[in-house]
XYZ file of C-alpha atoms in Angstrom:
213
model
C -116.243 -20.865 -175.065
C -118.070 -19.558 -177.531
C -118.009 -20.389 -181.265
C -120.430 -18.632 -183.447
C -118.786 -17.128 -186.314
C -120.114 -14.651 -188.757
C -118.810 -12.484 -191.136
C -116.915 -9.558 -189.972
C -114.509 -6.808 -190.843
C -111.849 -5.708 -188.373
C -112.145 -1.878 -188.586
C -109.074 0.547 -188.194
C -108.032 3.656 -186.532
C -105.792 4.131 -188.474
C -107.678 3.003 -192.498
C -107.731 5.216 -195.430
C -106.010 9.016 -193.895
C -104.628 8.978 -190.666
C -106.139 10.820 -187.859
C -104.350 12.891 -185.673
C -104.198 10.941 -182.190
C -104.322 12.215 -179.005
C -101.270 13.509 -177.258
C -101.372 12.426 -173.658
C -98.478 14.331 -172.955
C -99.803 17.708 -173.768
C -101.443 20.367 -171.647
C -105.307 21.720 -172.138
C -105.257 25.030 -173.539
C -109.825 24.904 -173.231
C -112.142 26.370 -170.645
C -114.157 23.315 -170.590
C -114.891 20.531 -168.074
C -114.636 17.390 -170.119
C -115.157 13.885 -169.529
C -113.782 10.955 -172.121
C -115.603 7.588 -171.787
C -113.484 4.608 -173.886
C -115.908 1.638 -173.987
C -113.574 -1.526 -174.739
C -116.366 -4.492 -175.828
C -116.019 -7.633 -176.039
C -117.877 -8.462 -179.777
C -117.843 -12.330 -178.799
C -121.257 -14.223 -179.513
C -122.828 -14.412 -176.134
C -122.558 -10.814 -175.108
C -125.678 -9.449 -176.394
C -126.907 -8.736 -172.985
C -124.378 -6.547 -171.996
C -124.360 -4.648 -174.992
C -127.285 -3.909 -174.908
C -127.240 -3.001 -171.297
C -124.541 -0.629 -171.737
C -125.705 1.319 -174.519
C -129.275 1.399 -173.338
C -128.811 1.826 -169.226
C -125.288 2.792 -168.154
C -123.953 5.023 -170.533
C -127.137 7.146 -171.210
C -127.070 7.181 -167.355
C -123.707 8.053 -166.815
C -124.000 10.919 -169.381
C -127.465 12.448 -167.584
C -125.294 12.191 -164.159
C -121.867 14.113 -165.573
C -124.279 16.755 -166.985
C -126.578 17.065 -163.769
C -125.851 20.106 -161.380
C -123.901 17.362 -158.916
C -121.121 17.150 -161.423
C -121.502 19.779 -164.347
C -119.775 18.575 -166.848
C -119.646 21.034 -170.334
C -119.008 17.700 -172.932
C -119.171 14.475 -172.223
C -117.414 12.543 -175.177
C -117.634 8.508 -175.931
C -114.698 5.872 -177.790
C -115.755 2.722 -178.522
C -113.608 -0.426 -179.712
C -114.733 -4.358 -179.855
C -112.890 -7.135 -179.511
C -112.836 -10.404 -180.142
C -111.695 -12.906 -183.450
C -113.201 -11.393 -186.537
C -113.238 -13.845 -189.681
C -113.409 -12.344 -193.162
C -115.157 -14.688 -195.365
C -113.425 -13.061 -198.679
C -110.406 -13.797 -197.823
C -110.573 -17.126 -195.708
C -108.746 -15.038 -192.853
C -109.366 -14.398 -189.161
C -108.177 -10.910 -187.305
C -107.449 -10.258 -183.099
C -107.054 -6.398 -184.076
C -109.075 -4.566 -182.352
C -112.123 -3.050 -183.954
C -112.730 1.455 -184.038
C -116.332 2.090 -183.964
C -115.265 5.676 -183.573
C -115.892 8.324 -181.027
C -118.773 11.162 -180.317
C -120.716 12.713 -177.862
C -123.807 11.972 -175.500
C -126.140 14.338 -175.188
C -127.295 15.908 -171.953
C -130.185 13.433 -171.989
C -128.202 10.694 -172.751
C -128.854 10.115 -176.316
C -125.789 9.568 -178.847
C -124.764 12.255 -181.441
C -123.766 8.988 -183.383
C -125.087 5.952 -182.649
C -122.873 3.779 -184.703
C -120.671 4.029 -182.155
C -122.366 1.545 -179.579
C -123.628 -0.677 -182.688
C -121.621 -3.242 -181.443
C -121.228 -7.042 -183.283
C -121.944 -10.430 -181.710
C -118.993 -12.662 -183.330
C -116.977 -14.995 -182.352
C -114.690 -16.589 -179.268
C -111.795 -15.261 -178.817
C -111.706 -12.168 -176.368
C -107.751 -10.370 -175.503
C -108.862 -7.507 -173.140
C -105.769 -6.627 -172.355
C -104.590 -5.940 -175.432
C -107.887 -4.241 -176.436
C -107.924 -2.072 -173.439
C -103.975 -0.663 -174.333
C -105.313 -0.633 -178.373
C -107.648 1.852 -177.331
C -106.222 3.726 -175.167
C -103.648 4.709 -177.933
C -105.929 5.091 -180.772
C -108.141 8.141 -179.464
C -108.476 10.892 -181.699
C -107.234 14.091 -181.161
C -110.378 15.936 -182.086
C -114.211 14.263 -181.634
C -117.082 15.302 -183.815
C -115.040 18.314 -184.970
C -114.118 19.359 -181.216
C -110.460 19.281 -180.325
C -110.043 17.797 -176.675
C -107.021 19.589 -175.469
C -108.147 23.335 -176.667
C -112.004 22.658 -175.812
C -111.396 20.641 -172.275
C -109.487 22.736 -169.435
C -109.603 19.663 -167.682
C -110.532 15.698 -169.277
C -111.446 13.100 -166.659
C -110.978 9.884 -168.982
C -112.666 6.392 -167.700
C -112.108 3.543 -169.201
C -114.702 0.402 -169.345
C -113.904 -2.859 -170.155
C -116.496 -5.566 -170.838
C -116.595 -9.045 -170.982
C -118.245 -12.545 -169.507
C -114.877 -14.252 -170.498
C -111.509 -14.842 -168.748
C -108.547 -13.775 -170.965
C -107.432 -15.363 -174.448
C -103.295 -14.237 -174.672
C -103.153 -13.056 -178.463
C -100.630 -9.919 -177.122
C -98.131 -9.654 -174.989
C -99.431 -7.364 -172.867
C -99.202 -8.297 -168.788
C -101.096 -6.941 -165.963
C -98.165 -5.000 -165.022
C -97.933 -3.320 -168.307
C -101.774 -2.657 -168.610
C -101.879 -0.687 -165.049
C -99.167 0.973 -165.983
C -100.330 2.404 -169.434
C -103.811 3.043 -167.755
C -101.913 5.357 -164.840
C -99.774 6.952 -167.424
C -102.162 8.537 -169.626
C -104.436 9.468 -166.345
C -107.733 6.677 -166.728
C -109.867 5.689 -164.001
C -110.474 1.599 -165.057
C -113.721 -0.367 -164.545
C -115.643 -3.616 -165.757
C -118.449 -5.009 -166.304
C -117.608 -8.558 -165.573
C -119.429 -11.930 -164.961
C -118.365 -12.822 -161.873
C -119.085 -15.220 -158.984
C -119.459 -13.225 -155.536
C -121.570 -15.625 -153.384
C -123.842 -18.293 -153.878
C -127.122 -16.180 -154.147
C -127.766 -14.039 -157.736
C -128.427 -11.029 -156.097
C -127.949 -7.982 -158.073
C -124.699 -5.831 -156.158
C -123.993 -3.028 -157.193
C -121.932 -0.234 -156.374
C -122.276 4.149 -156.623
C -119.696 6.875 -156.334
C -121.215 10.190 -154.657
C -119.245 13.780 -155.460
C -117.162 13.124 -152.699
C -115.835 9.902 -154.126
């Protein structure tokens, strides 16, 4: 368990003027083939390697592959949320509310239109990934980089990625069943980047889904 605490302010999507949220129940009216990647990142003190892997390797590779002739996506949208316990030295209080880093678009070369979206921090040592998953899905904005998702896209393939190196610390009343139901109802595919023991050697195991699924 991580024990380091640094100054951190928990950002909120709803701070300042409220942004219009994405309506999962509404129909799309656009023409584009779109992908929405929603990253839920553990921001506790030991996550530096995982964060760099996602920022420098995994997400750029995903974007390039999605834009390639194999898949031919028109737009790849990226949202990012962090979770841990954020300590505010100014008030002496701690918040376990997930932190909204923003949403942006990815480029065909695997870059980010707005790099602050992947500017995760390292602080704290409390992780409720279940709560963070629900929070991230519920707080996707209706428009990203000035582009309304429903009016721009004909289809939106949604992927939510949980990245953590710890088991769950219970903050919310969310259950495995409720989180799975929320993921299914909003049409996401869940992926997880986690530290797990598979066998006694340290083989680098991996899987790839091809165009046929």
